[in-house]
Tab-separated table of C-alpha atoms in Angstrom:
chain	number	residue	atom	x	y	z
A	25	UNK	CA	-53.373	-1.306	146.963
A	26	UNK	CA	-50.161	0.362	145.742
A	27	UNK	CA	-48.043	-2.728	145.034
A	28	UNK	CA	-44.903	-0.752	144.181
A	29	UNK	CA	-45.056	1.107	147.481
A	30	UNK	CA	-45.679	-2.174	149.277
A	31	UNK	CA	-42.556	-3.631	147.713
A	32	UNK	CA	-40.421	-0.648	148.643
A	33	UNK	CA	-41.567	-0.880	152.277
A	34	UNK	CA	-40.641	-4.554	152.352
A	35	UNK	CA	-37.671	-4.483	149.973
A	36	UNK	CA	-35.080	-6.183	152.189
A	37	UNK	CA	-37.436	-8.966	153.220
A	38	UNK	CA	-38.674	-9.612	149.692
A	39	UNK	CA	-35.146	-9.638	148.299
A	40	UNK	CA	-34.284	-12.324	150.849
A	41	UNK	CA	-37.365	-14.382	149.961
A	42	UNK	CA	-36.690	-14.297	146.233
A	43	UNK	CA	-32.875	-14.346	146.190
A	44	UNK	CA	-32.669	-10.765	144.971
A	45	UNK	CA	-35.031	-11.277	142.035
A	46	UNK	CA	-37.506	-8.392	141.746
A	47	UNK	CA	-41.030	-9.833	141.958
A	48	UNK	CA	-42.893	-6.505	141.908
A	49	UNK	CA	-44.185	-7.021	138.346
A	50	UNK	CA	-45.491	-10.464	139.270
A	51	UNK	CA	-47.294	-9.114	142.332
A	52	UNK	CA	-48.694	-6.186	140.343
A	53	UNK	CA	-50.091	-8.566	137.711
A	54	UNK	CA	-51.605	-10.680	140.471
A	55	UNK	CA	-53.272	-7.610	142.011
A	56	UNK	CA	-54.591	-6.661	138.546
A	57	UNK	CA	-56.006	-10.161	138.143
A	58	UNK	CA	-57.734	-9.879	141.521
A	59	UNK	CA	-59.262	-6.536	140.547
A	60	UNK	CA	-60.514	-7.941	137.245
A	61	UNK	CA	-61.927	-11.109	138.837
A	62	UNK	CA	-63.535	-9.583	141.931
A	63	UNK	CA	-63.993	-5.886	141.163
A	64	UNK	CA	-62.221	-4.706	144.309
A	65	UNK	CA	-58.790	-4.370	145.875
A	66	UNK	CA	-56.909	-7.222	147.553
A	67	UNK	CA	-56.056	-6.602	151.206
A	68	UNK	CA	-52.845	-8.613	151.429
A	69	UNK	CA	-50.585	-11.184	149.816
A	70	UNK	CA	-49.796	-14.591	151.351
A	71	UNK	CA	-46.796	-16.556	150.066
A	72	UNK	CA	-45.685	-20.138	150.768
A	73	UNK	CA	-42.542	-21.653	149.234
A	74	UNK	CA	-41.874	-24.911	147.505
A	75	UNK	CA	-39.307	-27.168	149.080
A	76	UNK	CA	-36.318	-29.251	148.171
A	77	UNK	CA	-35.637	-32.546	149.913
A	78	UNK	CA	-31.873	-32.980	150.254
A	79	UNK	CA	-31.537	-36.309	152.131
A	80	UNK	CA	-34.219	-38.491	153.687
A	81	UNK	CA	-36.418	-39.890	150.917
A	82	UNK	CA	-39.769	-41.185	152.208
A	83	UNK	CA	-38.543	-41.246	155.803
A	84	UNK	CA	-40.954	-38.745	157.383
A	85	UNK	CA	-43.991	-41.043	157.319
A	86	UNK	CA	-42.072	-43.548	159.495
A	87	UNK	CA	-41.036	-40.843	162.014
A	88	UNK	CA	-37.530	-40.628	160.587
A	89	UNK	CA	-35.280	-37.670	159.793
A	90	UNK	CA	-35.087	-35.432	156.721
A	91	UNK	CA	-32.710	-32.686	155.620
A	92	UNK	CA	-34.870	-30.273	153.622
A	93	UNK	CA	-35.108	-26.615	152.623
A	94	UNK	CA	-37.616	-24.033	151.482
A	95	UNK	CA	-36.760	-22.541	148.082
A	96	UNK	CA	-37.235	-19.239	146.308
A	97	UNK	CA	-40.108	-20.582	144.171
A	98	UNK	CA	-43.507	-20.011	145.740
A	99	UNK	CA	-47.278	-19.996	145.567
A	100	UNK	CA	-48.583	-16.514	146.287
A	101	UNK	CA	-52.172	-15.320	146.691
A	102	UNK	CA	-53.784	-11.894	146.640
A	103	UNK	CA	-56.659	-12.178	149.143
A	104	UNK	CA	-59.532	-10.264	150.733
A	105	UNK	CA	-62.293	-11.500	153.083
A	106	UNK	CA	-65.911	-12.143	152.129
A	107	UNK	CA	-68.876	-12.598	154.448
A	108	UNK	CA	-70.800	-15.531	152.957
A	109	UNK	CA	-68.616	-18.424	154.152
A	110	UNK	CA	-67.262	-19.235	150.703
A	111	UNK	CA	-63.735	-19.362	149.362
A	112	UNK	CA	-63.584	-18.348	145.725
A	113	UNK	CA	-60.142	-18.938	144.333
A	114	UNK	CA	-58.899	-18.179	140.830
A	115	UNK	CA	-55.678	-19.948	139.877
A	116	UNK	CA	-53.551	-18.863	136.929
A	117	UNK	CA	-54.114	-21.256	134.034
A	118	UNK	CA	-57.677	-22.200	135.027
A	119	UNK	CA	-60.706	-20.576	133.365
A	120	UNK	CA	-63.115	-21.134	136.238
A	121	UNK	CA	-62.657	-20.452	139.946
A	122	UNK	CA	-62.592	-23.033	142.714
A	123	UNK	CA	-65.699	-22.167	144.737
A	124	UNK	CA	-66.070	-23.927	148.100
A	125	UNK	CA	-68.585	-23.488	150.918
A	126	UNK	CA	-66.226	-23.714	153.895
A	127	UNK	CA	-69.092	-23.956	156.383
A	128	UNK	CA	-69.414	-27.590	155.193
A	129	UNK	CA	-66.766	-29.677	156.981
A	130	UNK	CA	-67.660	-33.046	155.451
A	131	UNK	CA	-65.238	-35.050	153.320
A	132	UNK	CA	-66.613	-35.144	149.775
A	133	UNK	CA	-65.493	-38.281	147.965
A	134	UNK	CA	-66.034	-36.667	144.563
A	135	UNK	CA	-63.540	-33.915	145.505
A	136	UNK	CA	-60.659	-36.278	146.311
A	137	UNK	CA	-57.351	-35.331	144.639
A	138	UNK	CA	-58.632	-31.853	143.700
A	139	UNK	CA	-58.026	-28.309	144.918
A	140	UNK	CA	-61.603	-28.214	146.227
A	141	UNK	CA	-60.702	-30.872	148.786
A	142	UNK	CA	-57.635	-28.981	150.009
A	143	UNK	CA	-59.603	-25.763	150.562
A	144	UNK	CA	-62.354	-27.624	152.416
A	145	UNK	CA	-59.884	-29.759	154.383
A	146	UNK	CA	-57.841	-26.812	155.616
A	147	UNK	CA	-60.960	-24.940	156.722
A	148	UNK	CA	-62.406	-28.007	158.439
A	149	UNK	CA	-59.241	-28.724	160.386
A	150	UNK	CA	-58.862	-25.099	161.471
A	151	UNK	CA	-62.408	-25.117	162.815
A	152	UNK	CA	-61.826	-28.445	164.617
A	153	UNK	CA	-58.819	-26.873	166.362
A	154	UNK	CA	-60.808	-23.847	167.484
A	155	UNK	CA	-59.570	-21.278	164.995
A	156	UNK	CA	-61.865	-18.782	163.279
A	157	UNK	CA	-62.772	-19.599	159.692
A	158	UNK	CA	-64.442	-17.374	157.120
A	159	UNK	CA	-64.697	-16.921	153.411
A	160	UNK	CA	-62.302	-15.069	151.171
A	161	UNK	CA	-61.576	-14.226	147.566
A	162	UNK	CA	-58.172	-15.159	146.209
A	163	UNK	CA	-56.188	-14.918	143.011
A	164	UNK	CA	-53.115	-17.138	143.015
A	165	UNK	CA	-50.085	-17.750	140.891
A	166	UNK	CA	-47.228	-20.162	141.412
A	167	UNK	CA	-43.655	-20.669	140.293
A	168	UNK	CA	-43.661	-24.095	142.001
A	169	UNK	CA	-44.372	-25.972	138.804
A	170	UNK	CA	-46.877	-28.805	139.172
A	171	UNK	CA	-45.454	-32.321	139.204
A	172	UNK	CA	-41.951	-30.971	139.769
A	173	UNK	CA	-41.185	-32.715	143.043
A	174	UNK	CA	-40.919	-29.292	144.703
A	175	UNK	CA	-44.298	-29.910	146.346
A	176	UNK	CA	-46.737	-27.524	144.735
A	177	UNK	CA	-49.555	-29.133	146.753
A	178	UNK	CA	-47.848	-28.433	150.100
A	179	UNK	CA	-47.165	-24.821	149.086
A	180	UNK	CA	-50.856	-24.399	148.255
A	181	UNK	CA	-51.987	-25.980	151.532
A	182	UNK	CA	-49.597	-23.932	153.644
A	183	UNK	CA	-50.657	-20.769	151.813
A	184	UNK	CA	-54.350	-21.550	152.466
A	185	UNK	CA	-53.714	-21.964	156.196
A	186	UNK	CA	-51.817	-18.674	156.109
A	187	UNK	CA	-54.691	-16.891	154.375
A	188	UNK	CA	-57.290	-18.050	156.926
A	189	UNK	CA	-54.851	-17.165	159.711
A	190	UNK	CA	-54.059	-13.678	158.412
A	191	UNK	CA	-57.664	-12.759	157.637
A	192	UNK	CA	-59.436	-14.194	160.688
A	193	UNK	CA	-56.963	-15.051	163.455
A	194	UNK	CA	-54.370	-12.270	163.477
A	195	UNK	CA	-51.453	-14.434	162.266
A	196	UNK	CA	-51.165	-16.548	165.401
A	197	UNK	CA	-50.700	-20.062	163.998
A	198	UNK	CA	-47.240	-21.517	164.608
A	199	UNK	CA	-45.514	-22.689	161.389
A	200	UNK	CA	-45.318	-26.254	162.685
A	201	UNK	CA	-49.038	-26.278	163.389
A	202	UNK	CA	-49.641	-24.830	159.932
A	203	UNK	CA	-47.739	-27.829	158.544
A	204	UNK	CA	-49.817	-30.324	160.530
A	205	UNK	CA	-53.088	-28.699	159.457
A	206	UNK	CA	-51.927	-28.788	155.850
A	207	UNK	CA	-50.937	-32.451	156.093
A	208	UNK	CA	-54.343	-33.315	157.582
A	209	UNK	CA	-56.083	-31.715	154.596
A	210	UNK	CA	-53.926	-33.701	152.175
A	211	UNK	CA	-54.283	-37.011	154.034
A	212	UNK	CA	-57.978	-36.922	154.933
A	213	UNK	CA	-59.671	-34.709	152.342
A	214	UNK	CA	-57.369	-34.964	149.313
A	215	UNK	CA	-56.739	-38.665	149.945
A	216	UNK	CA	-52.955	-38.818	149.643
A	217	UNK	CA	-51.155	-40.509	152.586
A	218	UNK	CA	-48.171	-38.162	152.612
A	219	UNK	CA	-45.758	-37.624	155.470
A	220	UNK	CA	-45.201	-34.219	157.041
A	221	UNK	CA	-41.895	-33.193	155.467
A	222	UNK	CA	-43.318	-31.285	152.472
A	223	UNK	CA	-45.582	-29.086	154.569
A	224	UNK	CA	-43.020	-28.635	157.339
A	225	UNK	CA	-40.286	-27.425	154.987
A	226	UNK	CA	-42.690	-24.993	153.296
A	227	UNK	CA	-44.112	-23.625	156.540
A	228	UNK	CA	-40.930	-23.172	158.581
A	229	UNK	CA	-38.496	-22.070	155.828
A	230	UNK	CA	-34.716	-22.227	155.646
A	231	UNK	CA	-32.486	-25.316	155.523
A	232	UNK	CA	-33.177	-27.652	158.436
A	233	UNK	CA	-32.793	-31.144	159.792
A	234	UNK	CA	-36.261	-32.346	160.778
A	235	UNK	CA	-36.770	-35.170	163.287
A	236	UNK	CA	-40.309	-36.561	163.021
A	237	UNK	CA	-39.674	-38.953	165.885
A	238	UNK	CA	-40.001	-36.016	168.268
A	239	UNK	CA	-43.345	-34.523	169.282
A	240	UNK	CA	-43.546	-31.762	168.257
A	241	UNK	CA	-41.227	-32.308	165.321
A	242	UNK	CA	-37.646	-31.352	166.072
A	243	UNK	CA	-36.491	-28.698	163.597
A	244	UNK	CA	-32.863	-27.537	163.728
A	245	UNK	CA	-31.807	-24.762	161.366
A	246	UNK	CA	-28.648	-25.414	159.338
A	247	UNK	CA	-26.930	-22.358	157.918
A	248	UNK	CA	-24.850	-23.115	154.841
A	249	UNK	CA	-24.119	-21.014	151.758
A	250	UNK	CA	-23.525	-23.363	148.819
A	251	UNK	CA	-23.015	-20.383	146.516
A	252	UNK	CA	-20.128	-19.119	148.622
A	253	UNK	CA	-18.520	-22.535	148.165
A	254	UNK	CA	-18.846	-22.292	144.382
A	255	UNK	CA	-21.889	-24.514	143.855
A	256	UNK	CA	-25.322	-24.021	142.345
A	257	UNK	CA	-28.275	-25.996	143.706
A	258	UNK	CA	-30.308	-27.167	140.712
A	259	UNK	CA	-33.396	-29.179	139.962
A	260	UNK	CA	-33.915	-30.735	136.549
A	261	UNK	CA	-37.446	-31.432	135.413
A	262	UNK	CA	-37.001	-34.765	133.666
A	263	UNK	CA	-40.663	-35.279	132.828
A	264	UNK	CA	-43.657	-37.277	133.914
A	265	UNK	CA	-46.608	-36.240	136.039
A	266	UNK	CA	-47.348	-36.921	139.706
A	267	UNK	CA	-51.119	-36.601	139.458
A	268	UNK	CA	-51.886	-40.239	138.644
A	269	UNK	CA	-49.323	-41.820	140.983
A	270	UNK	CA	-51.136	-41.748	144.318
A	271	UNK	CA	-51.252	-45.560	144.469
A	272	UNK	CA	-47.486	-45.779	143.889
A	273	UNK	CA	-46.824	-43.315	146.712
A	274	UNK	CA	-49.316	-45.005	149.033
A	275	UNK	CA	-47.611	-48.374	148.560
A	276	UNK	CA	-44.344	-47.124	150.085
A	277	UNK	CA	-45.587	-46.315	153.623
A	278	UNK	CA	-47.951	-49.290	153.509
A	279	UNK	CA	-45.110	-51.703	152.746
A	280	UNK	CA	-42.821	-50.143	155.336
A	281	UNK	CA	-45.563	-50.414	157.960
A	282	UNK	CA	-46.078	-54.071	157.042
A	283	UNK	CA	-42.434	-54.775	157.898
A	284	UNK	CA	-42.684	-52.777	161.120
A	285	UNK	CA	-45.792	-54.721	162.162
A	286	UNK	CA	-44.002	-58.043	161.669
A	287	UNK	CA	-41.283	-56.712	163.984
A	288	UNK	CA	-43.759	-55.673	166.679
A	289	UNK	CA	-43.668	-51.961	165.871
A	290	UNK	CA	-46.231	-49.551	164.437
A	291	UNK	CA	-43.595	-47.715	162.372
A	292	UNK	CA	-39.980	-48.347	161.425
A	293	UNK	CA	-38.832	-45.499	163.683
A	294	UNK	CA	-37.454	-47.826	166.382
A	295	UNK	CA	-36.101	-50.548	164.066
A	296	UNK	CA	-32.305	-50.656	163.701
A	297	UNK	CA	-30.433	-51.901	160.617
A	298	UNK	CA	-29.034	-54.751	162.701
A	299	UNK	CA	-32.459	-55.839	163.971
A	300	UNK	CA	-33.889	-55.711	160.464
A	301	UNK	CA	-31.098	-57.911	159.130
A	302	UNK	CA	-31.525	-60.415	161.950
A	303	UNK	CA	-35.263	-60.595	161.261
A	304	UNK	CA	-34.838	-61.561	157.609
A	305	UNK	CA	-35.537	-65.322	158.065
A	306	UNK	CA	-38.964	-64.653	159.583
A	307	UNK	CA	-39.767	-61.680	157.314
A	308	UNK	CA	-39.107	-63.603	154.093
A	309	UNK	CA	-42.422	-64.735	152.537
A	310	UNK	CA	-44.463	-62.996	155.268
A	311	UNK	CA	-44.003	-59.633	153.569
A	312	UNK	CA	-42.867	-58.924	150.028
A	313	UNK	CA	-39.174	-58.722	149.227
A	314	UNK	CA	-39.727	-55.169	147.979
A	315	UNK	CA	-41.170	-54.257	151.389
A	316	UNK	CA	-37.992	-55.525	153.048
A	317	UNK	CA	-35.780	-53.579	150.653
A	318	UNK	CA	-37.803	-50.434	151.268
A	319	UNK	CA	-37.425	-50.954	155.010
A	320	UNK	CA	-33.647	-51.210	154.595
A	321	UNK	CA	-33.768	-47.920	152.699
A	322	UNK	CA	-35.570	-46.266	155.596
A	323	UNK	CA	-33.271	-47.454	158.381
A	324	UNK	CA	-30.239	-46.277	156.403
A	325	UNK	CA	-31.602	-43.042	154.923
A	326	UNK	CA	-32.961	-41.609	158.162
A	327	UNK	CA	-29.416	-41.872	159.518
A	328	UNK	CA	-27.947	-40.406	156.352
A	329	UNK	CA	-30.088	-37.288	156.835
A	330	UNK	CA	-28.329	-36.650	160.148
A	331	UNK	CA	-24.940	-37.506	158.618
A	332	UNK	CA	-25.523	-34.940	155.861
A	333	UNK	CA	-26.534	-32.261	158.363
A	334	UNK	CA	-23.492	-33.009	160.524
A	335	UNK	CA	-21.215	-32.780	157.477
A	336	UNK	CA	-22.521	-29.295	156.692
A	337	UNK	CA	-22.070	-28.213	160.317
A	338	UNK	CA	-18.374	-29.099	160.165
A	339	UNK	CA	-18.050	-27.667	156.621
A	340	UNK	CA	-17.230	-31.069	155.127
A	341	UNK	CA	-18.640	-30.532	151.649
A	342	UNK	CA	-17.110	-33.701	150.213
A	343	UNK	CA	-18.642	-35.777	153.004
A	344	UNK	CA	-21.978	-34.081	152.391
A	345	UNK	CA	-21.842	-34.798	148.642
A	346	UNK	CA	-20.914	-38.433	149.261
A	347	UNK	CA	-23.916	-38.815	151.555
A	348	UNK	CA	-26.273	-37.216	149.012
A	349	UNK	CA	-25.112	-39.605	146.280
A	350	UNK	CA	-25.427	-42.648	148.572
A	351	UNK	CA	-28.936	-41.548	149.503
A	352	UNK	CA	-29.894	-41.288	145.853
A	353	UNK	CA	-28.444	-44.710	145.092
A	354	UNK	CA	-30.504	-46.166	147.927
A	355	UNK	CA	-33.696	-44.680	146.516
A	356	UNK	CA	-32.846	-46.227	143.146
A	357	UNK	CA	-31.816	-49.678	144.385
A	358	UNK	CA	-33.877	-50.241	147.552
A	359	UNK	CA	-36.795	-47.805	147.651
A	360	UNK	CA	-37.339	-48.323	143.897
A	361	UNK	CA	-39.182	-45.066	143.217
A	362	UNK	CA	-37.333	-43.813	140.165
A	363	UNK	CA	-39.722	-44.849	137.419
A	364	UNK	CA	-43.221	-46.191	136.829
A	365	UNK	CA	-43.343	-49.918	136.137
A	366	UNK	CA	-46.006	-49.529	133.447
A	367	UNK	CA	-43.926	-47.061	131.400
A	368	UNK	CA	-41.007	-47.767	129.097
A	369	UNK	CA	-39.631	-44.274	129.726
A	370	UNK	CA	-37.192	-43.895	132.602
A	371	UNK	CA	-36.585	-40.159	132.663
A	372	UNK	CA	-35.318	-39.935	136.241
A	373	UNK	CA	-32.695	-42.702	135.867
A	374	UNK	CA	-31.551	-41.151	132.579
A	375	UNK	CA	-31.160	-37.715	134.182
A	376	UNK	CA	-29.212	-39.243	137.076
A	377	UNK	CA	-26.864	-41.161	134.800
A	378	UNK	CA	-26.191	-38.012	132.761
A	379	UNK	CA	-25.464	-36.152	135.999
A	380	UNK	CA	-23.111	-38.855	137.251
A	381	UNK	CA	-21.086	-38.695	134.055
A	382	UNK	CA	-20.747	-34.906	134.317
A	383	UNK	CA	-20.445	-34.399	138.092
A	384	UNK	CA	-18.745	-37.475	139.538
A	385	UNK	CA	-15.967	-36.364	141.898
A	386	UNK	CA	-17.046	-32.722	141.599
A	387	UNK	CA	-20.627	-32.466	142.862
A	388	UNK	CA	-23.677	-34.503	143.789
A	389	UNK	CA	-26.935	-35.741	142.261
A	390	UNK	CA	-29.983	-37.699	143.374
A	391	UNK	CA	-33.679	-38.218	142.667
A	392	UNK	CA	-35.878	-35.596	144.240
A	393	UNK	CA	-39.140	-35.660	146.146
A	394	UNK	CA	-41.689	-38.429	146.009
A	395	UNK	CA	-40.138	-39.994	142.942
A	396	UNK	CA	-41.547	-41.975	139.996
A	397	UNK	CA	-41.708	-38.746	137.965
A	398	UNK	CA	-40.683	-35.109	138.216
A	399	UNK	CA	-37.223	-33.838	139.068
A	400	UNK	CA	-33.716	-34.662	140.161
A	401	UNK	CA	-31.545	-32.555	142.470
A	402	UNK	CA	-27.948	-31.660	141.629
A	403	UNK	CA	-25.139	-29.651	143.226
A	404	UNK	CA	-23.181	-28.267	140.292
A	405	UNK	CA	-19.872	-26.334	140.339
A	406	UNK	CA	-20.342	-22.852	138.933
A	407	UNK	CA	-17.634	-23.468	136.337
A	408	UNK	CA	-19.677	-26.404	134.978
A	409	UNK	CA	-23.147	-24.911	135.324
A	410	UNK	CA	-23.667	-23.735	131.758
A	411	UNK	CA	-22.395	-26.998	130.275
A	412	UNK	CA	-24.596	-28.971	132.680
A	413	UNK	CA	-27.624	-26.835	131.895
A	414	UNK	CA	-27.061	-27.143	128.143
A	415	UNK	CA	-26.759	-30.931	128.333
A	416	UNK	CA	-29.840	-31.434	130.512
A	417	UNK	CA	-31.996	-28.925	128.623
A	418	UNK	CA	-30.894	-30.495	125.364
A	419	UNK	CA	-32.396	-33.827	126.420
A	420	UNK	CA	-35.306	-32.833	128.665
A	421	UNK	CA	-36.388	-29.580	127.059
A	422	UNK	CA	-35.739	-25.863	127.208
A	423	UNK	CA	-35.627	-24.513	130.775
A	424	UNK	CA	-35.699	-28.010	132.256
A	425	UNK	CA	-32.889	-26.926	134.604
A	426	UNK	CA	-33.733	-24.468	137.374
A	427	UNK	CA	-31.188	-22.939	139.732
A	428	UNK	CA	-32.619	-22.629	143.235
A	429	UNK	CA	-31.841	-20.541	146.283
A	430	UNK	CA	-32.741	-21.404	149.872
A	431	UNK	CA	-35.524	-19.173	151.170
A	432	UNK	CA	-34.923	-18.038	154.766
A	433	UNK	CA	-38.631	-17.786	155.699
A	434	UNK	CA	-41.532	-20.125	155.201
A	435	UNK	CA	-45.112	-18.900	154.920
A	436	UNK	CA	-45.376	-15.104	155.069
A	437	UNK	CA	-48.050	-12.404	154.935
A	438	UNK	CA	-47.257	-9.129	153.174
A	439	UNK	CA	-49.623	-6.198	153.627
């Protein structure tokens, strides 16, 4: 494979995916790695982006709304088929490959919370849905840093679906179905009860308001150029690791569902703020107070997601920023997912307080992603970007601050 020629043929598309940053060296190194690991040429590249959640924190698993976007950081794989029903996947930073027999569809308890489970889960779900499944070799690299809140796991899952699709099905799987397959693998095989927002944002691409109360999910594209308005979209990696926090994440939907059940609903989707307030006398002491507070967060934040989208549609940047900040405050005060109770460190709250002191009245800031560890999101005026970056990197480490761009496409195949 002539990677340079491939890039020239796809120059406009690749420039759009990576915000004008030339990725040809990265792809060439990935092809070299594939050649060294497998002794043959890759047939194609499959890329899936990370995502940024703008408003709508932990609302998707209750069929709420989220404003989210794919970003120009991605997981990309060089792939080629093999005929023995195995997926052999080398990931940058790991000495040994992940080797999975994808003819075995069973959930393996000893694989929970590992890459093995995601490979097996994606293949199993594809086969259940009637798609063709076969083995392949893959070498992957990712700029979606693990534990960052940009959803490295969703990018990997969406990329795996794309690889099976490109190699064995002729690229026929709709992005929304890709997202659902990916979520199934994470929920059932990996063992993490996530909502659908991470996978949906990665698969479909762009900036969109997503309504999980619709079936299929309602996805409305929102076109907005923050750079043209003088703002950088940043994430700051404040520290901590997501890998050991599955129980903390699982508690959030479980507690919200407990409140919904007491109100005669399966999920909080159909519960209004007024009904929740009126139900307080009978909810108190039947569910935990934290469950009630988390339910209040949901009923408010799912509406804020729509408010934020509407503000962008009418070019009301101040209204948008106000909504982002209110959403972040709600996650801090009601959802309570900004730090781990067993740790004295509170990196996310510290990063948010620093941001407030630098950006108040001029931008926006909030926690980002699942919470408890990882990143915050900030909208920073260009004339303050270097000072903001210096302050955050000075506390949280060199290159803690990353400037993002919205990626117009989700999962893609390049060949």
